[in-house]
Amino acid sequence: LAKTTQPISMDSYEGQEVNITCSHNNIATNDYITWYQQFPSQGPRFIIQGYKTKVTNEVASLFIPADRKSSTLSLPRVSLSDTAVYYCLVGDTGRRALTFGSGTRLQVQP
Amino acid sequence: EAQVTQNPRYLITVTGKKLTVTCSQNMNHEYMSWYRQDPGLGLRQIYYSMNVEVTDKGDVPEGYKVSRKEKRNFPLILESPSPNQTSLYFCASSPRGTGEQYFGPGTRLTVT
């Protein structure tokens, strides 16, 4: 199973761009990279998913280098409501079990 | 509204008393999964199902059972709950085999 490594915590201020990097050295060819956001006592919420290069949606961007051994979630202009835990997940539900990493606790201050 | 529902949301029970936590999704997803979340340990997968009648173990399957008789339902069964199964449980479903999952609201289980 692809193991992921993320920073335990990050601090930011409102209006800043936040980049959270996830390391996944043994990613498999068929694996996708998916990021989730979780607030206390709620289920994780899907943010963005990618396979290679760059993906952007209305809330975030995901940057994946050519070797796919890491990925970076970019949150533009964060607000207080972005304070949450962010998980990077590497895997493919079509073939096998999925393992979440420890997540990154993002604290946004005013 | 597209959603994953779980019942009950909160449950307090005693050791050894069999219980079932239901999970249902209305998105026609093939993949469904159960996770438990404990402080300091993150989300750990218990069981998953890639389709009806197809289930497999995740990282922490001991003490749990599942069944997938219908596409929309994926109940989690604790035949003889023990205090170490006190946890927050999440059910999730996925439209395809890429890891994009949609989670239910969670079930907080306490076993005394």
XYZ file of N, CA and C in Angstrom:
666
model
N 0.843 -1.188 0.000
C 0.000 0.000 0.000
C 0.877 1.236 0.000
N 0.449 2.233 -0.741
C 1.211 3.470 -0.794
C 1.071 4.220 0.529
N 2.203 4.459 1.192
C 2.182 5.196 2.453
C 2.387 6.669 2.147
N 1.668 7.512 2.881
C 1.789 8.954 2.666
C 2.357 9.625 3.899
N 3.089 10.696 3.674
C 3.667 11.483 4.747
C 3.315 12.944 4.525
N 2.733 13.554 5.550
C 2.355 14.960 5.494
C 2.861 15.654 6.750
N 3.002 16.988 6.687
C 3.325 17.708 7.928
C 2.176 17.554 8.916
N 2.507 17.488 10.178
C 1.476 17.309 11.196
C 0.573 18.525 11.302
N 1.168 19.697 11.214
C 0.365 20.916 11.365
C 0.982 22.063 10.579
N 0.118 23.050 10.273
C 0.556 24.267 9.598
C -0.290 25.418 10.135
N 0.304 26.589 10.152
C -0.403 27.800 10.553
C -0.390 28.786 9.406
N -1.472 29.547 9.285
C -1.531 30.561 8.246
C -2.428 31.699 8.729
N -2.520 32.743 7.909
C -3.392 33.871 8.199
C -4.395 34.005 7.075
N -5.485 34.616 7.416
C -6.523 34.843 6.421
C -5.959 35.559 5.204
N -6.404 35.146 4.017
C -5.988 35.805 2.795
C -4.724 35.253 2.172
N -3.992 34.427 2.922
C -2.755 33.878 2.381
C -3.031 32.607 1.574
N -2.081 32.260 0.723
C -2.128 30.995 0.014
C -1.431 29.943 0.866
N -2.037 28.767 0.952
C -1.456 27.685 1.747
C -1.151 26.502 0.834
N 0.055 25.986 0.979
C 0.456 24.813 0.213
C 0.793 23.670 1.165
N 0.122 22.564 1.005
C 0.368 21.388 1.847
C 0.915 20.284 0.949
N 2.077 19.795 1.309
C 2.719 18.772 0.485
C 2.582 17.393 1.105
N 2.378 16.427 0.256
C 2.255 15.033 0.672
C 3.299 14.214 -0.078
N 4.010 13.390 0.659
C 5.011 12.523 0.053
C 4.456 11.115 -0.074
N 4.598 10.527 -1.244
C 4.119 9.157 -1.485
C 5.076 8.458 -2.419
N 6.210 8.048 -1.879
C 7.303 7.518 -2.684
C 6.975 6.239 -3.438
N 6.115 5.383 -2.872
C 5.860 4.102 -3.537
C 4.487 4.069 -4.194
N 4.108 5.173 -4.782
C 2.825 5.250 -5.480
C 2.844 4.281 -6.662
N 1.714 3.590 -6.873
C 1.619 2.626 -7.961
C 1.097 3.305 -9.225
N 1.317 2.654 -10.346
C 0.961 3.228 -11.642
C -0.510 3.606 -11.726
N -1.383 2.785 -11.152
C -2.817 3.032 -11.254
C -3.375 3.925 -10.143
N -2.540 4.348 -9.225
C -3.017 5.131 -8.083
C -3.368 6.559 -8.478
N -4.478 7.031 -7.911
C -4.837 8.432 -7.984
C -4.450 9.103 -6.664
N -4.351 10.415 -6.676
C -4.041 11.190 -5.480
C -5.268 12.033 -5.158
N -5.790 11.846 -3.969
C -7.034 12.501 -3.580
C -6.825 13.245 -2.266
N -7.374 14.433 -2.177
C -7.286 15.220 -0.950
C -8.669 15.415 -0.359
N -8.703 15.333 0.977
C -9.941 15.503 1.717
C -9.751 16.551 2.808
N -10.866 17.166 3.175
C -10.904 18.122 4.286
C -11.833 17.559 5.350
N -11.432 17.658 6.595
C -12.293 17.170 7.669
C -12.376 18.160 8.817
N -13.613 18.468 9.208
C -13.873 19.270 10.398
C -14.167 18.328 11.550
N -13.981 18.786 12.786
C -14.195 17.904 13.952
C -15.568 17.246 13.937
N -15.585 15.955 14.189
C -16.803 15.136 14.289
C -17.631 15.103 13.007
N -17.036 15.435 11.881
C -17.716 15.308 10.592
C -16.942 14.352 9.693
N -17.634 13.811 8.694
C -16.960 12.965 7.730
C -16.047 13.765 6.820
N -14.958 13.167 6.359
C -14.088 13.862 5.405
C -14.868 14.279 4.158
N -14.463 15.412 3.628
C -15.120 15.938 2.436
C -14.126 15.953 1.289
N -14.496 15.389 0.153
C -13.646 15.361 -1.027
C -13.343 16.781 -1.488
N -12.046 17.077 -1.737
C -11.656 18.392 -2.242
C -11.260 18.311 -3.702
N -10.289 17.458 -4.010
C -9.740 17.432 -5.349
C -9.007 16.117 -5.567
N -8.908 15.745 -6.824
C -8.227 14.498 -7.180
C -7.440 14.702 -8.469
N -6.300 14.020 -8.542
C -5.513 14.103 -9.761
C -4.694 12.852 -9.982
N -4.169 12.748 -11.192
C -3.289 11.625 -11.518
C -1.888 12.134 -11.836
N -1.805 13.192 -12.635
C -0.508 13.790 -12.933
C -0.702 15.250 -13.318
N 0.347 15.995 -13.355
C 0.426 17.432 -13.681
C -0.419 18.247 -12.725
N -1.279 19.109 -13.244
C -2.000 20.043 -12.393
C -3.500 19.910 -12.609
N -4.217 19.983 -11.513
C -5.674 19.974 -11.550
C -6.169 21.159 -10.737
N -7.168 21.838 -11.227
C -7.730 22.993 -10.503
C -9.239 22.898 -10.510
N -9.841 23.192 -9.355
C -11.291 23.344 -9.316
C -11.627 24.631 -8.583
N -12.854 24.792 -8.178
C -13.282 26.071 -7.616
C -12.720 26.326 -6.223
N -12.173 25.319 -5.556
C -11.696 25.526 -4.197
C -10.194 25.324 -4.036
N -9.544 24.589 -4.927
C -8.144 24.260 -4.723
C -7.457 23.894 -6.030
N -6.140 23.804 -5.940
C -5.333 23.274 -7.037
C -4.482 22.145 -6.501
N -4.192 21.223 -7.371
C -3.353 20.080 -7.004
C -2.218 19.985 -8.011
N -0.994 20.022 -7.490
C 0.189 19.959 -8.331
C 0.878 18.608 -8.116
N 1.131 17.926 -9.214
C 1.768 16.608 -9.153
C 2.958 16.603 -10.104
N 4.172 16.418 -9.592
C 5.342 16.405 -10.478
C 5.363 15.149 -11.330
N 6.240 15.136 -12.301
C 6.290 14.046 -13.269
C 6.548 12.680 -12.620
N 7.354 12.625 -11.567
C 7.641 11.333 -10.946
C 6.519 10.859 -10.007
N 5.570 11.728 -9.726
C 4.368 11.433 -8.904
C 4.710 10.986 -7.496
N 5.892 11.203 -7.019
C 6.261 10.775 -5.670
C 5.827 11.769 -4.599
N 5.267 12.863 -5.007
C 4.726 13.821 -4.047
C 3.593 14.579 -4.730
N 2.853 15.312 -3.938
C 1.811 16.172 -4.492
C 1.626 17.341 -3.541
N 1.118 18.445 -4.073
C 0.916 19.645 -3.264
C -0.495 20.163 -3.462
N -1.208 20.279 -2.355
C -2.525 20.886 -2.356
C -2.344 22.374 -2.118
N -2.911 23.195 -2.977
C -2.802 24.637 -2.836
C -4.185 25.232 -2.589
N -4.301 25.946 -1.462
C -5.547 26.614 -1.117
C -5.335 28.116 -1.249
N -5.982 28.768 -2.223
C -5.758 30.205 -2.418
C -6.555 31.024 -1.410
N -5.923 32.050 -0.856
C -6.618 33.006 -0.001
C -7.489 32.321 1.058
N -6.865 31.657 1.983
C -7.622 30.912 2.997
C -8.391 31.858 3.917
N -9.462 31.309 4.485
C -10.263 32.041 5.467
C -10.316 31.220 6.748
N -10.908 31.778 7.777
C -11.001 31.085 9.063
C -11.710 29.737 8.905
N -12.664 29.684 7.994
C -13.435 28.453 7.801
C -12.632 27.333 7.147
N -11.427 27.634 6.705
C -10.553 26.593 6.145
C -9.765 25.876 7.234
N -9.900 26.305 8.462
C -9.263 25.603 9.584
C -9.854 24.204 9.679
N -9.014 23.194 9.480
C -9.487 21.813 9.397
C -8.269 20.896 9.310
N -8.537 19.606 9.224
C -7.479 18.635 8.955
C -7.590 18.220 7.495
N -6.455 18.185 6.815
C -6.417 17.842 5.406
C -5.659 16.529 5.224
N -6.301 15.620 4.509
C -5.719 14.294 4.294
C -5.384 14.089 2.820
N -4.243 13.517 2.604
C -3.831 13.070 1.281
C -4.046 11.559 1.237
N -4.686 11.082 0.196
C -4.951 9.649 0.051
C -4.466 9.203 -1.314
N -3.680 8.142 -1.303
C -3.173 7.602 -2.558
C -3.732 6.206 -2.730
N -4.380 5.959 -3.838
C -4.919 4.629 -4.042
C -5.917 4.594 -5.167
N -6.512 3.423 -5.273
C -7.412 3.151 -6.374
C -8.473 2.197 -5.840
N -9.702 2.692 -5.653
C -10.752 1.855 -5.057
C -11.123 0.677 -5.949
N -10.678 0.717 -7.191
C -11.004 -0.381 -8.077
C -10.248 -1.652 -7.802
N -9.157 -1.545 -7.053
C -8.303 -2.723 -6.911
C -8.039 -3.154 -5.479
N -7.975 -2.223 -4.551
C -7.534 -2.660 -3.231
C -7.950 -1.676 -2.146
N -7.543 -2.007 -0.928
C -7.884 -1.187 0.220
C -7.183 0.176 0.144
N -7.727 1.110 0.884
C -7.178 2.464 0.928
C -6.684 2.781 2.329
N -5.587 3.476 2.415
C -5.027 3.846 3.709
C -4.803 5.344 3.778
N -5.475 5.971 4.706
C -5.280 7.403 4.930
C -3.999 7.625 5.730
N -3.370 8.751 5.480
C -2.235 9.171 6.290
C -2.721 9.865 7.545
N -1.807 10.487 8.250
C -2.134 11.115 9.538
C -2.797 12.473 9.382
N -2.707 13.052 8.211
C -3.356 14.336 7.989
C -2.541 15.527 8.456
N -2.873 16.696 7.942
C -2.238 17.966 8.323
C -3.287 18.872 8.943
N -3.040 19.284 10.152
C -3.969 20.194 10.835
C -3.608 21.624 10.460
N -4.488 22.270 9.713
C -4.280 23.660 9.286
C -5.053 24.596 10.206
N -4.345 25.538 10.776
C -4.959 26.556 11.628
C -4.828 27.896 10.928
N -5.971 28.514 10.613
C -5.964 29.829 9.982
C -6.353 30.864 11.028
N -5.507 31.883 11.136
C -5.759 32.918 12.134
C -6.142 34.224 11.451
N -6.859 35.067 12.176
C -7.270 36.342 11.560
C -6.114 37.301 11.385
N -31.419 14.641 -2.773
C -30.043 15.055 -2.497
C -29.153 13.828 -2.432
N -28.032 13.886 -3.157
C -27.072 12.787 -3.147
C -26.400 12.722 -1.780
N -26.448 11.553 -1.158
C -25.861 11.489 0.175
C -25.615 10.061 0.629
N -24.781 9.976 1.665
C -24.545 8.723 2.380
C -25.137 8.914 3.779
N -25.996 8.007 4.170
C -26.627 8.118 5.487
C -26.189 6.951 6.365
N -26.076 7.246 7.647
C -25.714 6.246 8.630
C -26.696 6.311 9.790
N -26.995 5.141 10.337
C -27.830 5.080 11.529
C -27.408 3.931 12.421
N -27.410 4.177 13.736
C -27.706 5.447 14.391
C -26.516 6.403 14.332
N -26.708 7.633 14.694
C -25.617 8.596 14.753
C -24.842 8.459 16.069
N -25.530 8.080 17.111
C -24.895 7.886 18.409
C -25.429 6.590 19.009
N -24.545 5.844 19.640
C -24.953 4.579 20.240
C -24.062 4.277 21.431
N -24.712 4.003 22.556
C -24.007 3.534 23.741
C -24.516 2.138 24.035
N -23.603 1.186 24.163
C -24.001 -0.196 24.374
C -23.061 -0.852 25.376
N -23.348 -2.101 25.649
C -22.530 -2.832 26.613
C -21.745 -3.937 25.907
N -20.691 -4.350 26.531
C -19.843 -5.397 25.980
C -20.645 -6.651 25.668
N -20.459 -7.168 24.436
C -21.071 -8.427 24.062
C -22.443 -8.345 23.423
N -23.039 -7.198 23.422
C -24.391 -7.068 22.857
C -24.292 -6.727 21.373
N -24.693 -7.658 20.533
C -24.581 -7.486 19.080
C -25.269 -6.225 18.598
N -24.620 -5.554 17.654
C -25.229 -4.343 17.097
C -24.896 -4.234 15.611
N -25.737 -3.472 14.919
C -25.549 -3.202 13.498
C -25.651 -1.710 13.257
N -24.711 -1.193 12.523
C -24.756 0.197 12.074
C -25.069 0.168 10.575
N -26.130 0.834 10.202
C -26.532 0.789 8.800
C -25.875 1.921 8.014
N -25.666 1.662 6.733
C -25.126 2.653 5.808
C -25.860 2.515 4.491
N -26.305 3.639 3.959
C -27.018 3.609 2.694
C -26.596 4.796 1.840
N -26.457 4.560 0.535
C -26.127 5.650 -0.387
C -27.113 5.636 -1.549
N -27.436 6.845 -2.031
C -28.416 6.967 -3.098
C -27.793 7.434 -4.408
N -26.500 7.176 -4.580
C -25.784 7.658 -5.755
C -25.435 6.544 -6.734
N -25.921 5.345 -6.484
C -25.649 4.194 -7.349
C -24.151 3.882 -7.439
N -23.425 4.141 -6.348
C -21.995 3.874 -6.330
C -21.717 2.383 -6.155
N -20.681 1.926 -6.820
C -20.315 0.512 -6.701
C -19.462 0.256 -5.457
N -18.585 1.184 -5.133
C -17.629 0.979 -4.044
C -18.164 1.565 -2.761
N -18.113 0.783 -1.679
C -18.475 1.287 -0.353
C -17.447 0.799 0.653
N -17.339 1.537 1.756
C -16.271 1.239 2.695
C -16.662 1.698 4.087
N -16.070 1.085 5.092
C -16.222 1.495 6.488
C -14.853 1.858 7.056
N -14.845 2.971 7.824
C -13.637 3.423 8.499
C -13.964 3.658 9.971
N -12.937 3.545 10.774
C -13.046 4.025 12.150
C -11.984 5.094 12.366
N -12.313 6.039 13.222
C -11.379 7.127 13.487
C -11.203 7.277 14.980
N -9.967 7.206 15.396
C -9.621 7.320 16.809
C -8.571 8.404 16.979
N -8.610 9.108 18.095
C -7.634 10.190 18.328
C -6.193 9.693 18.171
N -5.424 10.408 17.363
C -4.029 10.038 17.185
C -3.773 8.927 16.193
N -4.834 8.267 15.743
C -4.648 7.139 14.815
C -5.231 7.415 13.436
N -5.915 8.516 13.277
C -6.448 8.857 11.964
C -7.570 7.937 11.524
N -7.794 7.903 10.233
C -8.848 7.082 9.635
C -8.261 5.741 9.221
N -8.890 4.681 9.700
C -8.415 3.342 9.336
C -9.552 2.560 8.714
N -9.263 1.930 7.601
C -10.295 1.220 6.868
C -10.565 -0.136 7.509
N -11.849 -0.462 7.689
C -12.239 -1.708 8.328
C -12.532 -2.771 7.264
N -13.478 -2.489 6.414
C -13.849 -3.356 5.305
C -14.225 -2.471 4.125
N -14.154 -3.059 2.946
C -14.620 -2.371 1.770
C -15.310 -3.365 0.848
N -16.087 -2.804 -0.073
C -16.828 -3.637 -1.016
C -16.772 -2.988 -2.388
N -16.327 -3.743 -3.360
C -16.218 -3.183 -4.707
C -17.485 -3.384 -5.516
N -18.392 -4.223 -5.009
C -19.678 -4.402 -5.674
C -20.530 -5.336 -4.830
N -21.749 -5.565 -5.266
C -22.653 -6.455 -4.533
C -22.014 -7.837 -4.377
N -22.087 -8.343 -3.159
C -21.556 -9.668 -2.808
C -20.032 -9.758 -2.876
N -19.352 -8.640 -3.016
C -17.887 -8.627 -3.045
C -17.378 -7.736 -1.915
N -16.814 -8.352 -0.884
C -16.281 -7.581 0.235
C -14.861 -8.054 0.538
N -14.088 -7.180 1.167
C -12.716 -7.553 1.502
C -12.267 -6.758 2.723
N -11.259 -7.296 3.390
C -10.770 -6.677 4.609
C -9.914 -5.450 4.305
N -10.051 -4.464 5.194
C -9.161 -3.320 5.165
C -8.030 -3.521 6.161
N -7.617 -2.445 6.808
C -6.489 -2.513 7.730
C -6.835 -3.083 9.103
N -8.081 -2.880 9.549
C -8.451 -3.288 10.914
C -9.779 -4.033 10.942
N -9.880 -5.221 10.343
C -11.168 -5.915 10.238
C -11.575 -6.739 11.460
N -10.639 -6.969 12.397
C -10.930 -7.877 13.505
C -12.084 -7.357 14.350
N -13.066 -8.226 14.602
C -14.206 -7.883 15.445
C -15.382 -7.306 14.681
N -15.257 -7.217 13.371
C -16.314 -6.631 12.536
C -16.734 -7.600 11.432
N -17.978 -7.448 11.007
C -18.476 -8.150 9.829
C -19.217 -7.157 8.967
N -19.309 -7.448 7.690
C -20.081 -6.619 6.769
C -20.827 -7.529 5.816
N -21.789 -6.954 5.135
C -22.471 -7.668 4.058
C -22.863 -6.655 2.990
N -22.965 -7.123 1.762
C -23.374 -6.236 0.651
C -24.344 -7.012 -0.222
N -25.568 -7.037 0.224
C -26.608 -7.772 -0.509
C -27.271 -6.893 -1.557
N -27.233 -5.595 -1.333
C -27.797 -4.645 -2.297
C -26.734 -3.585 -2.557
N -26.819 -2.965 -3.705
C -25.818 -1.972 -4.068
C -25.832 -0.787 -3.121
N -26.986 -0.355 -2.651
C -27.080 0.866 -1.886
C -26.752 0.706 -0.401
N -26.775 -0.527 0.119
C -26.606 -0.730 1.557
C -25.346 -1.515 1.906
N -24.716 -1.097 3.002
C -23.477 -1.762 3.428
C -23.409 -1.705 4.953
N -24.147 -2.558 5.640
C -24.171 -2.518 7.100
C -22.885 -3.049 7.737
N -22.549 -2.467 8.879
C -21.395 -2.907 9.676
C -21.943 -3.603 10.915
N -21.477 -4.812 11.145
C -21.988 -5.638 12.234
C -20.887 -5.903 13.251
N -21.221 -5.651 14.518
C -20.323 -5.999 15.603
C -21.005 -7.109 16.384
N -20.527 -8.328 16.206
C -21.177 -9.495 16.812
C -21.064 -9.470 18.335
N -19.910 -9.097 18.837
C -19.689 -9.055 20.278
C -18.800 -7.849 20.589
N -19.407 -6.685 20.663
C -18.605 -5.468 20.836
C -17.778 -5.484 22.109
N -16.617 -4.860 22.021
C -15.755 -4.719 23.185
C -15.373 -3.248 23.339
N -14.935 -2.851 24.532
C -14.612 -1.431 24.753
C -13.596 -0.868 23.761
N -12.686 -1.688 23.239
C -11.710 -1.152 22.284
C -12.314 -0.843 20.915
N -13.592 -1.120 20.753
C -14.297 -0.730 19.536
C -15.050 0.586 19.715
N -14.885 1.194 20.851
C -15.397 2.553 21.046
C -14.656 3.467 20.093
N -15.413 4.140 19.218
C -14.771 4.917 18.164
C -15.823 5.712 17.403
N -15.347 6.514 16.468
C -16.191 7.228 15.521
C -16.093 6.483 14.197
N -17.236 6.052 13.676
C -17.263 5.231 12.471
C -17.846 6.019 11.301
N -17.201 5.864 10.154
C -17.665 6.515 8.935
C -17.854 5.493 7.834
N -18.939 5.652 7.123
C -19.195 4.894 5.915
C -18.918 5.812 4.728
N -18.443 5.242 3.637
C -18.148 6.040 2.459
C -18.524 5.269 1.209
N -18.802 5.992 0.139
C -19.056 5.349 -1.139
C -18.292 6.079 -2.231
N -18.068 5.380 -3.328
C -17.273 5.946 -4.419
C -17.873 5.554 -5.757
N -17.912 6.517 -6.694
C -18.530 6.237 -7.991
C -17.674 5.373 -8.905
N -16.386 5.331 -8.679
C -15.507 4.553 -9.556
C -14.210 4.271 -8.827
N -13.392 3.509 -9.448
C -12.192 3.039 -8.762
C -11.039 4.016 -8.743
N -11.250 5.229 -8.241
C -10.164 6.202 -8.241
C -9.835 6.778 -6.871
N -10.565 6.413 -5.842
C -10.280 6.954 -4.524
C -11.123 8.149 -4.149
N -11.963 8.641 -5.043
C -12.845 9.764 -4.745
C -14.038 9.220 -3.978
N -14.072 9.471 -2.698
C -15.110 8.911 -1.845
C -15.968 10.003 -1.225
N -17.216 9.618 -0.931
C -18.158 10.510 -0.277
C -18.554 9.855 1.036
N -18.382 10.620 2.118
C -18.521 10.071 3.459
C -19.868 10.409 4.077
N -20.325 9.500 4.930
C -21.498 9.751 5.747
C -21.157 10.643 6.931
N -22.158 10.979 7.749
C -21.961 11.916 8.858
C -21.273 11.310 10.077
N -21.160 10.004 10.109
C -20.468 9.371 11.231
C -21.416 8.790 12.269
N -20.942 7.749 12.937
C -21.652 7.124 14.053
C -20.685 7.037 15.218
N -21.053 7.694 16.317
C -20.196 7.653 17.495
C -20.655 6.512 18.384
N -19.816 5.504 18.514
C -20.140 4.304 19.282
C -19.326 4.263 20.565
N -20.036 4.021 21.660
C -19.374 3.811 22.950
C -19.770 2.445 23.477
N -18.781 1.631 23.795
C -19.013 0.291 24.346
C -18.482 0.275 25.778
N -19.371 0.010 26.714
C -18.959 0.043 28.131
C -18.813 -1.373 28.685
